[in-house]
Tab-separated table of C-alpha atoms in Angstrom:
chain	number	residue	atom	x	y	z
A	1	MET	CA	0.000	0.000	0.000
A	2	SER	CA	1.295	3.434	-0.909
A	3	GLY	CA	-0.266	5.299	2.014
A	4	LEU	CA	-1.895	7.765	-0.378
A	5	ASN	CA	-5.518	8.742	0.112
A	6	GLU	CA	-8.281	8.008	-2.385
A	7	LYS	CA	-8.061	11.405	-4.062
A	8	GLU	CA	-4.291	11.168	-4.501
A	9	LEU	CA	-4.536	7.632	-5.828
A	10	ALA	CA	-7.269	8.669	-8.258
A	11	GLN	CA	-5.098	11.548	-9.461
A	12	GLN	CA	-2.193	9.173	-10.093
A	13	ALA	CA	-4.485	6.700	-11.840
A	14	MET	CA	-5.680	9.548	-14.086
A	15	ASN	CA	-2.060	9.951	-15.138
A	16	GLY	CA	-1.967	6.285	-16.184
A	17	ASP	CA	-0.515	4.839	-12.979
A	18	ILE	CA	-1.792	1.253	-13.023
A	19	ALA	CA	-0.483	0.426	-9.529
A	20	ALA	CA	-2.457	3.357	-8.097
A	21	PHE	CA	-5.596	2.164	-9.864
A	22	GLU	CA	-5.097	-1.378	-8.564
A	23	GLU	CA	-4.812	0.011	-5.055
A	24	LEU	CA	-8.011	1.984	-5.552
A	25	ILE	CA	-10.064	-1.057	-6.551
A	26	THR	CA	-8.591	-3.338	-3.885
A	27	ALA	CA	-11.027	-2.240	-1.158
A	28	GLU	CA	-14.139	-3.080	-3.184
A	29	ARG	CA	-12.827	-5.947	-5.275
A	30	SER	CA	-14.062	-8.925	-3.218
A	31	ARG	CA	-17.445	-7.307	-2.483
A	32	LEU	CA	-17.888	-6.454	-6.145
A	33	TYR	CA	-16.981	-9.981	-7.126
A	34	SER	CA	-19.595	-11.325	-4.708
A	35	PHE	CA	-22.164	-8.995	-6.299
A	36	ALA	CA	-21.015	-10.094	-9.757
A	37	LEU	CA	-21.442	-13.749	-8.793
A	38	GLY	CA	-25.009	-13.091	-7.696
A	39	MET	CA	-25.748	-11.188	-10.872
A	40	ALA	CA	-24.170	-13.876	-13.050
A	41	GLY	CA	-26.219	-16.653	-11.474
A	42	GLY	CA	-23.190	-18.068	-9.693
A	43	ASN	CA	-21.118	-18.430	-12.863
A	44	HIS	CA	-17.516	-17.565	-12.014
A	45	ALA	CA	-16.395	-17.168	-15.624
A	46	ASP	CA	-19.132	-14.667	-16.436
A	47	ALA	CA	-18.729	-12.833	-13.139
A	48	SER	CA	-14.983	-12.565	-13.699
A	49	ASP	CA	-15.345	-11.378	-17.315
A	50	VAL	CA	-17.896	-8.698	-16.479
A	51	LEU	CA	-15.980	-7.439	-13.460
A	52	GLN	CA	-12.777	-7.244	-15.453
A	53	GLU	CA	-14.500	-5.349	-18.245
A	54	ALA	CA	-15.949	-2.959	-15.683
A	55	PHE	CA	-12.518	-2.345	-14.123
A	56	VAL	CA	-10.995	-1.638	-17.525
A	57	LYS	CA	-13.800	0.833	-18.277
A	58	ALA	CA	-13.280	2.480	-14.906
A	59	PHE	CA	-9.557	2.895	-15.669
A	60	VAL	CA	-10.182	4.277	-19.143
A	61	ASN	CA	-12.839	6.695	-17.871
A	62	ILE	CA	-11.273	7.592	-14.545
A	63	LYS	CA	-11.014	11.237	-15.577
A	64	ARG	CA	-14.810	11.302	-15.323
A	65	PHE	CA	-14.583	10.517	-11.614
A	66	ARG	CA	-15.131	13.934	-10.084
A	67	GLY	CA	-15.196	12.887	-6.443
A	68	ASP	CA	-18.891	13.721	-5.893
A	69	SER	CA	-19.277	10.239	-4.402
A	70	SER	CA	-16.646	7.863	-3.072
A	71	PHE	CA	-14.568	5.984	-5.607
A	72	GLY	CA	-16.171	2.742	-4.386
A	73	THR	CA	-19.670	4.010	-5.146
A	74	TRP	CA	-18.559	5.204	-8.585
A	75	LEU	CA	-17.036	1.773	-9.213
A	76	TRP	CA	-20.217	-0.056	-8.137
A	77	ARG	CA	-22.242	1.940	-10.643
A	78	ILE	CA	-19.872	0.999	-13.450
A	79	VAL	CA	-20.131	-2.689	-12.528
A	80	ARG	CA	-23.934	-2.442	-12.452
A	81	ASN	CA	-24.022	-0.819	-15.886
A	82	GLU	CA	-21.674	-3.435	-17.219
A	83	PHE	CA	-24.068	-6.155	-16.084
A	84	ILE	CA	-26.960	-4.434	-17.826
A	85	ASN	CA	-24.913	-4.310	-21.047
A	86	TYR	CA	-23.746	-7.849	-20.503
A	87	ARG	CA	-27.266	-9.217	-20.227
A	88	LYS	CA	-28.259	-7.288	-23.336
A	89	ALA	CA	-25.367	-8.867	-25.199
A	90	LEU	CA	-26.288	-12.329	-23.945
A	91	GLY	CA	-29.954	-11.930	-24.774
A	92	THR	CA	-32.075	-14.613	-23.194
A	93	LYS	CA	-29.331	-17.220	-23.180
A	94	ALA	CA	-29.465	-19.231	-19.998
A	95	ILE	CA	-26.580	-18.736	-17.636
A	96	GLN	CA	-24.303	-21.742	-17.592
A	97	HIS	CA	-22.553	-22.955	-14.489
A	98	ASP	CA	-21.328	-26.223	-13.162
A	99	ASP	CA	-22.466	-28.003	-10.055
A	100	GLU	CA	-19.163	-27.583	-8.225
A	101	GLU	CA	-19.317	-23.806	-8.574
A	102	VAL	CA	-22.821	-23.646	-7.150
A	103	ALA	CA	-22.085	-26.103	-4.376
A	104	GLY	CA	-19.106	-23.998	-3.355
A	105	LEU	CA	-20.986	-20.726	-3.176
A	106	ALA	CA	-22.378	-21.093	0.308
A	107	GLU	CA	-21.142	-22.996	3.309
A	108	THR	CA	-23.195	-25.934	4.548
A	109	GLY	CA	-23.028	-27.102	8.101
A	110	GLY	CA	-24.330	-30.144	9.965
A	111	THR	CA	-25.955	-31.799	6.984
A	112	THR	CA	-25.526	-35.220	5.472
A	113	ALA	CA	-24.007	-35.746	2.059
A	114	VAL	CA	-27.444	-36.403	0.530
A	115	GLU	CA	-28.901	-33.273	2.099
A	116	GLU	CA	-25.929	-31.272	0.850
A	117	LEU	CA	-26.490	-32.619	-2.627
A	118	ILE	CA	-30.177	-31.687	-2.537
A	119	LEU	CA	-29.321	-28.246	-1.153
A	120	ALA	CA	-26.694	-27.651	-3.857
A	121	GLU	CA	-29.197	-28.624	-6.514
A	122	ARG	CA	-31.806	-26.272	-5.078
A	123	ARG	CA	-29.289	-23.443	-4.957
A	124	GLU	CA	-28.486	-24.076	-8.586
A	125	LYS	CA	-32.162	-23.900	-9.497
A	126	LEU	CA	-32.599	-20.746	-7.446
A	127	LEU	CA	-29.628	-19.054	-9.119
A	128	GLU	CA	-31.080	-19.997	-12.496
A	129	ILE	CA	-34.385	-18.409	-11.541
A	130	ILE	CA	-32.718	-15.243	-10.238
A	131	ALA	CA	-30.729	-15.007	-13.479
A	132	LEU	CA	-34.040	-14.852	-15.360
A	133	LEU	CA	-35.048	-11.634	-13.602
A	134	PRO	CA	-34.447	-8.335	-15.394
A	135	PRO	CA	-31.162	-6.751	-14.183
A	136	LYS	CA	-32.878	-3.958	-12.249
A	137	TYR	CA	-34.789	-6.496	-10.134
A	138	ARG	CA	-31.887	-8.929	-9.932
A	139	GLU	CA	-29.482	-6.323	-8.556
A	140	THR	CA	-32.002	-5.294	-5.905
A	141	LEU	CA	-32.515	-8.900	-4.864
A	142	VAL	CA	-28.762	-9.566	-4.794
A	143	MET	CA	-28.076	-6.487	-2.696
A	144	ILE	CA	-30.908	-6.687	-0.166
A	145	ASP	CA	-32.071	-10.299	0.073
A	146	ILE	CA	-28.834	-12.148	-0.713
A	147	ARG	CA	-26.032	-9.836	0.439
A	148	GLU	CA	-28.266	-8.265	3.124
A	149	GLU	CA	-26.976	-4.774	2.476
A	150	SER	CA	-28.938	-1.995	4.156
A	151	TYR	CA	-31.551	-0.091	2.179
A	152	GLU	CA	-29.568	3.109	2.738
A	153	LYS	CA	-26.345	1.728	1.301
A	154	THR	CA	-28.150	-0.046	-1.538
A	155	ALA	CA	-30.009	3.157	-2.453
A	156	GLU	CA	-26.682	4.986	-2.635
A	157	LEU	CA	-24.927	2.306	-4.673
A	158	LEU	CA	-27.842	1.826	-7.065
A	159	ASP	CA	-28.407	5.568	-7.246
A	160	LEU	CA	-32.092	5.297	-6.253
A	161	SER	CA	-34.310	7.140	-3.811
A	162	MET	CA	-35.357	5.133	-0.765
A	163	SER	CA	-38.998	4.879	-1.895
A	164	ALA	CA	-37.962	3.859	-5.409
A	165	LEU	CA	-35.713	1.187	-3.955
A	166	LYS	CA	-38.466	-0.194	-1.717
A	167	THR	CA	-40.881	-0.347	-4.639
A	168	ARG	CA	-38.303	-2.046	-6.776
A	169	ALA	CA	-37.439	-4.550	-4.037
A	170	MET	CA	-41.112	-5.409	-3.663
A	171	ARG	CA	-41.500	-5.854	-7.432
A	172	ALA	CA	-38.363	-8.010	-7.506
A	173	ARG	CA	-39.834	-10.361	-4.870
A	174	GLU	CA	-43.145	-10.514	-6.732
A	175	LYS	CA	-41.322	-11.469	-9.934
A	176	LEU	CA	-39.361	-14.065	-8.000
A	177	SER	CA	-42.553	-15.339	-6.395
A	178	GLU	CA	-44.134	-15.794	-9.846
A	179	LEU	CA	-41.149	-17.778	-11.046
A	180	ILE	CA	-41.093	-19.896	-7.883
A	181	ARG	CA	-44.777	-20.721	-8.331
A	182	LYS	CA	-44.049	-22.046	-11.833
A	183	ARG	CA	-41.034	-24.052	-10.620
A	184	ARG	CA	-42.177	-24.887	-7.108
A	185	SER	CA	-41.509	-28.604	-7.557
A	186	HIS	CA	-37.743	-27.870	-7.522
A	187	PHE	CA	-37.965	-26.628	-3.938
A	188	LEU	CA	-40.330	-29.129	-2.322
B	1	MET	CA	-57.877	-10.815	-9.194
B	2	ASN	CA	-58.714	-14.282	-7.867
B	3	GLY	CA	-57.310	-15.707	-4.640
B	4	CYS	CA	-54.377	-17.502	-6.289
B	5	ASP	CA	-53.184	-14.364	-8.138
B	6	LYS	CA	-53.290	-12.431	-4.887
B	7	MET	CA	-51.245	-15.195	-3.244
B	8	THR	CA	-48.241	-14.512	-5.500
B	9	ARG	CA	-48.109	-10.926	-4.216
B	10	LEU	CA	-48.743	-11.906	-0.587
B	11	ILE	CA	-46.044	-14.587	-0.678
B	12	ALA	CA	-43.636	-11.988	-2.113
B	13	ALA	CA	-44.558	-9.669	0.783
B	14	ALA	CA	-43.996	-12.532	3.217
B	15	MET	CA	-40.526	-13.111	1.726
B	16	GLY	CA	-39.747	-9.482	2.482
B	17	ARG	CA	-41.293	-9.728	5.975
B	18	ASP	CA	-43.734	-7.060	4.898
B	19	LEU	CA	-47.033	-8.810	5.518
B	20	GLU	CA	-49.959	-7.219	7.408
B	21	PRO	CA	-51.697	-9.473	10.016
B	22	VAL	CA	-54.910	-9.528	8.019
B	23	GLU	CA	-52.976	-10.535	4.895
B	24	ALA	CA	-51.163	-13.263	6.822
B	25	GLN	CA	-54.505	-14.665	7.941
B	26	PHE	CA	-55.829	-14.681	4.363
B	27	LEU	CA	-52.665	-16.405	3.190
B	28	LYS	CA	-52.986	-19.100	5.830
B	29	GLU	CA	-56.645	-19.776	5.083
B	30	HIS	CA	-56.224	-19.822	1.314
B	31	ALA	CA	-53.196	-22.109	1.459
B	32	ALA	CA	-55.112	-24.570	3.624
B	33	ALA	CA	-57.749	-24.867	0.908
B	34	CYS	CA	-55.581	-24.637	-2.256
B	35	THR	CA	-52.926	-27.274	-2.978
B	36	GLU	CA	-51.108	-25.196	-5.612
B	37	CYS	CA	-50.824	-22.157	-3.341
B	38	ARG	CA	-49.807	-24.362	-0.424
B	39	GLU	CA	-46.954	-25.736	-2.492
B	40	HIS	CA	-46.084	-22.253	-3.674
B	41	LEU	CA	-45.920	-21.033	-0.096
B	42	ALA	CA	-43.749	-23.978	0.944
B	43	ALA	CA	-41.385	-23.450	-1.992
B	44	ALA	CA	-41.142	-19.723	-1.222
B	45	GLY	CA	-40.305	-20.568	2.380
B	46	ALA	CA	-37.483	-22.842	1.253
B	47	VAL	CA	-36.175	-20.191	-1.141
B	48	THR	CA	-36.260	-17.458	1.505
B	49	GLY	CA	-34.027	-19.600	3.693
B	50	MET	CA	-31.587	-20.100	0.827
B	51	LEU	CA	-31.435	-16.500	-0.374
B	52	LYS	CA	-29.457	-15.224	2.587
B	53	GLY	CA	-25.845	-15.984	1.864
B	54	LEU	CA	-26.566	-17.600	-1.500
B	55	VAL	CA	-23.311	-15.943	-2.519
B	56	PRO	CA	-20.716	-15.031	0.115
B	57	ALA	CA	-20.605	-11.373	1.162
B	58	GLU	CA	-17.038	-11.203	-0.094
B	59	ALA	CA	-15.569	-13.548	-2.669
B	60	ASP	CA	-12.039	-13.972	-3.961
B	61	THR	CA	-11.624	-13.373	-7.654
B	62	PRO	CA	-10.357	-16.412	-9.588
B	63	LEU	CA	-6.664	-17.168	-9.830
B	64	GLY	CA	-4.954	-15.008	-12.455
B	65	PHE	CA	-7.679	-12.355	-12.413
B	66	GLY	CA	-5.260	-9.652	-11.255
B	67	ASP	CA	-2.621	-10.556	-13.837
B	68	ARG	CA	-5.114	-10.568	-16.683
B	69	LEU	CA	-6.509	-7.251	-15.522
B	70	ARG	CA	-3.034	-5.701	-15.324
B	71	ASP	CA	-2.289	-6.922	-18.854
B	72	ARG	CA	-5.433	-5.299	-20.156
B	73	LEU	CA	-4.769	-2.058	-18.285
B	74	MET	CA	-1.260	-1.935	-19.719
B	75	ASP	CA	-2.669	-2.423	-23.195
B	76	ARG	CA	-5.100	0.413	-22.668
B	77	SER	CA	-2.589	2.774	-21.100
B	78	GLY	CA	-0.043	2.145	-23.867
B	79	CYS	CA	2.767	1.670	-21.370
B	80	ARG	CA	3.607	-1.880	-22.361
B	81	ASN	CA	7.127	-2.429	-23.687
B	82	TRP	CA	7.470	-4.081	-27.074
B	83	TYR	CA	8.646	-7.324	-25.481
B	84	GLY	CA	5.552	-7.349	-23.322
B	85	TYR	CA	3.623	-8.468	-26.363
B	86	LEU	CA	5.799	-11.523	-26.994
B	87	PRO	CA	3.843	-13.979	-24.801
B	88	ALA	CA	0.677	-12.945	-26.580
B	89	ILE	CA	2.052	-14.155	-29.932
B	90	ARG	CA	1.119	-17.763	-30.418
B	91	PHE	CA	1.937	-19.608	-33.623
B	92	ARG	CA	0.256	-22.715	-34.862
B	93	PRO	CA	2.590	-25.389	-36.342
B	94	MET	CA	1.675	-24.431	-39.921
B	95	GLU	CA	2.481	-20.751	-39.292
B	96	LEU	CA	5.692	-21.641	-37.495
B	97	GLY	CA	6.782	-23.870	-40.393
B	98	LEU	CA	6.000	-21.140	-42.920
B	99	LEU	CA	7.950	-18.592	-40.884
B	100	ALA	CA	10.953	-20.932	-40.608
B	101	GLY	CA	10.801	-21.545	-44.361
B	102	LEU	CA	10.771	-17.837	-45.147
B	103	LEU	CA	13.684	-17.277	-42.791
B	104	LEU	CA	15.724	-20.026	-44.482
B	105	LEU	CA	14.894	-18.616	-47.914
B	106	ALA	CA	16.039	-15.153	-46.845
B	107	LEU	CA	19.265	-16.517	-45.386
B	108	GLY	CA	19.901	-18.602	-48.521
B	109	THR	CA	19.384	-15.615	-50.808
B	110	VAL	CA	21.764	-13.442	-48.818
B	111	GLY	CA	24.329	-16.258	-48.683
B	112	PHE	CA	24.061	-16.940	-52.411
B	113	PHE	CA	24.783	-13.353	-53.359
B	114	TYR	CA	27.511	-13.008	-50.784
B	115	PHE	CA	29.454	-16.109	-51.738
B	116	ASN	CA	28.848	-15.767	-55.478
B	117	GLU	CA	30.129	-12.240	-55.622
B	118	GLU	CA	33.222	-12.014	-57.768
B	119	HIS	CA	35.820	-10.570	-55.477
B	120	PRO	CA	37.982	-8.170	-57.482
B	121	GLN	CA	41.342	-9.605	-58.514
B	122	PRO	CA	44.370	-7.866	-60.052
B	123	LEU	CA	43.885	-7.574	-63.786
B	124	LEU	CA	46.815	-8.340	-66.072
B	125	LEU	CA	46.952	-5.500	-68.561
B	126	THR	CA	50.108	-6.283	-70.465
B	127	SER	CA	53.143	-8.580	-70.433
B	128	LYS	CA	56.285	-8.401	-72.501
B	129	GLU	CA	59.933	-9.389	-72.573
B	130	VAL	CA	62.570	-6.842	-73.410
B	131	SER	CA	66.313	-6.419	-73.244
B	132	THR	CA	67.866	-4.950	-70.130
B	133	GLU	CA	70.183	-2.897	-72.321
B	134	THR	CA	67.450	-0.528	-73.482
B	135	PRO	CA	65.124	1.546	-71.288
B	136	LEU	CA	61.729	0.047	-70.662
B	137	SER	CA	58.850	2.307	-71.685
B	138	ILE	CA	55.685	2.056	-69.606
B	139	ASP	CA	52.353	3.790	-70.176
B	140	LEU	CA	49.862	4.240	-67.348
B	141	GLU	CA	46.411	4.782	-68.802
B	142	TYR	CA	43.401	6.242	-67.052
B	143	LEU	CA	39.882	6.693	-68.342
B	144	ALA	CA	38.160	9.856	-67.154
B	145	VAL	CA	34.417	10.224	-67.793
B	146	HIS	CA	34.824	13.963	-67.599
B	147	SER	CA	37.721	16.358	-67.280
B	148	ILE	CA	39.315	16.486	-63.883
B	149	GLY	CA	41.094	19.565	-62.652
B	150	GLU	CA	43.778	18.241	-60.342
B	151	VAL	CA	45.204	14.740	-60.481
B	152	ALA	CA	48.299	13.344	-58.767
B	153	VAL	CA	49.919	10.140	-60.008
B	154	THR	CA	52.653	8.731	-57.793
B	155	ILE	CA	55.152	6.113	-58.992
B	156	GLU	CA	57.309	4.188	-56.513
B	157	LEU	CA	60.254	2.041	-57.600
B	158	ASP	CA	62.002	-0.885	-55.904
B	159	GLU	CA	65.751	-0.597	-55.400
B	160	GLY	CA	66.693	-2.623	-58.524
B	161	VAL	CA	64.945	-0.191	-60.848
B	162	LYS	CA	65.557	3.482	-61.633
B	163	PHE	CA	63.848	6.190	-63.643
B	164	HIS	CA	65.342	6.828	-67.057
B	165	SER	CA	65.447	10.605	-67.367
B	166	ASP	CA	67.649	13.399	-68.631
B	167	TYR	CA	67.127	15.111	-65.327
B	168	ALA	CA	69.583	13.873	-62.728
B	169	GLU	CA	67.244	14.497	-59.790
B	170	VAL	CA	64.486	12.470	-61.430
B	171	ALA	CA	66.850	9.658	-62.324
B	172	ALA	CA	68.122	9.552	-58.773
B	173	ALA	CA	64.671	9.467	-57.113
B	174	ARG	CA	62.782	6.343	-56.062
B	175	THR	CA	59.437	8.121	-56.064
B	176	HIS	CA	58.055	10.533	-58.576
B	177	THR	CA	54.704	12.320	-58.498
B	178	TRP	CA	53.099	13.696	-61.612
B	179	THR	CA	50.451	16.335	-61.219
B	180	GLY	CA	48.197	17.767	-63.893
B	181	ARG	CA	44.761	17.630	-65.477
B	182	PHE	CA	42.876	14.753	-66.980
B	183	ALA	CA	40.894	15.373	-70.093
B	184	GLU	CA	37.649	13.533	-70.758
B	185	GLY	CA	38.534	10.165	-72.291
B	186	MET	CA	41.757	8.154	-72.071
B	187	ASN	CA	44.726	9.834	-70.387
B	188	SER	CA	48.243	8.416	-70.634
B	189	ILE	CA	51.111	8.956	-68.218
B	190	PRO	CA	54.278	7.586	-69.827
B	191	PHE	CA	57.582	7.005	-68.028
B	192	MET	CA	60.741	5.015	-68.600
B	193	VAL	CA	62.793	2.837	-66.290
B	194	THR	CA	65.918	0.742	-66.496
B	195	VAL	CA	66.602	-2.424	-64.577
B	196	GLU	CA	69.921	-2.069	-62.841
B	197	LYS	CA	70.479	-5.612	-61.530
B	198	PRO	CA	68.956	-9.051	-61.792
B	199	GLY	CA	66.086	-9.915	-59.525
B	200	VAL	CA	62.337	-9.539	-59.138
B	201	TRP	CA	61.354	-5.902	-58.712
B	202	GLN	CA	58.132	-4.028	-58.348
B	203	ILE	CA	56.839	-0.642	-59.421
B	204	LYS	CA	53.739	0.624	-57.612
B	205	THR	CA	51.619	3.450	-58.903
B	206	ARG	CA	48.592	5.190	-57.550
B	207	ALA	CA	46.356	7.900	-58.913
B	208	ASP	CA	43.614	9.521	-56.882
B	209	PHE	CA	40.686	11.063	-58.766
B	210	GLY	CA	36.903	10.957	-58.850
B	211	GLY	CA	36.821	9.767	-55.250
B	212	TRP	CA	38.661	6.563	-56.104
B	213	ARG	CA	42.242	5.351	-55.790
B	214	HIS	CA	43.492	3.659	-58.966
B	215	GLU	CA	46.558	1.474	-58.507
B	216	HIS	CA	48.896	-0.484	-60.755
B	217	LEU	CA	51.476	-3.084	-59.859
B	218	ILE	CA	54.277	-3.696	-62.326
B	219	THR	CA	56.586	-6.663	-61.786
B	220	LEU	CA	59.980	-6.836	-63.464
B	221	THR	CA	61.759	-10.180	-63.482
B	222	SER	CA	65.315	-9.797	-64.678
B	223	ALA	CA	67.624	-12.727	-65.375
B	224	GLY	CA	70.728	-12.020	-67.441
B	225	LYS	CA	70.078	-9.678	-70.350
B	226	MET	CA	66.328	-10.031	-70.541
B	227	VAL	CA	63.587	-8.682	-68.326
B	228	THR	CA	59.991	-9.788	-68.267
B	229	MET	CA	57.438	-7.108	-67.398
B	230	ALA	CA	53.861	-7.725	-66.284
B	231	MET	CA	51.479	-4.863	-65.517
B	232	TYR	CA	48.459	-5.444	-63.300
B	233	GLN	CA	45.603	-3.106	-62.578
B	234	LEU	CA	44.595	-3.503	-58.951
B	235	PRO	CA	40.959	-3.153	-57.853
B	236	LYS	CA	40.119	0.461	-57.279
B	237	HIS	CA	38.777	1.465	-53.939
B	238	ARG	CA	37.146	4.481	-52.349
B	239	ILE	CA	39.310	7.156	-50.800
């Protein structure tokens, strides 16, 4: 770590200093990757590709970072936008992932091997369903219901008013509820 | 909206812990009477339990993520050295074979022209046998493509040879330099020598003009009363 503050690091990154940029993204990298995993339906390859693309765009456009928000918030917005573009590019193609990736996403404790297998399969189905939601609902669900971020922080990161966020979260759950109804046999 | 349609919304509200008591009661009663909604409610309950922590709050990026990112940032910032691109170049066997073939062809072509070049050798201009009792007359000839203002022709003799001249100082010298102009066309510089004693002697001449040094080597082989002269023109070279 260089010991420079965010503003100084951003200034150096604007001058093409890659090490400064890497230091800037370090703080949010693992949280953003977790968000990316949720958005990509648990697919590591897709999550990694989108996050990398977002980081490159952030570096190229860093002169647009004016410091109105924190660098982290600015970065989150770029990642979000990248996922919207990414889904557009993918169209309606189903998200592909393998069983090992899904099984490894969440820790299981005190369950038998068979129960773990059933749980992993259900998680896979759930991630598939979440991946079918439009990005604006998916990101809300990932932030609030999966990552359990506060409404305040989520509203800031998603650049929404509190009431708009609550409405969107409610709509996201309704959409999810509709999909669960159609695929309820997977979870019984 | 029938009861089942309303259930989708109420179950969503339940997932968000945003259900009014009266709505909760309706949900309970409807689910007891409707198999599909009961299953829906059960499935939603299972999903709600799975949502929390479905992905870890923080996750490590895959191995090599940082390196790949740095590579891409370097590409975009234009600060990559030329050799930084080398690992990115990957040849298939066919391309590699073609490249090796082209390289061999290039080397062969260069080698062919290099080794086939005719390296300049001394050129025998004239050869004759004369008596040692009479002076030997020699003509140095130079072709000028245009007139040249100032030319110096220097003649150096070995010890067994001397200039034949009416001027004592010329006859006594071992080196003589002629200076003058060259006209366009053939220019002749005549001089005479006598061989004083038997042996193999040399006369070296050089003339500098047109950016080149023109040299002659004259060998005189004297045995008894006869001398054999051979005049060679040496390869000219830049001065």
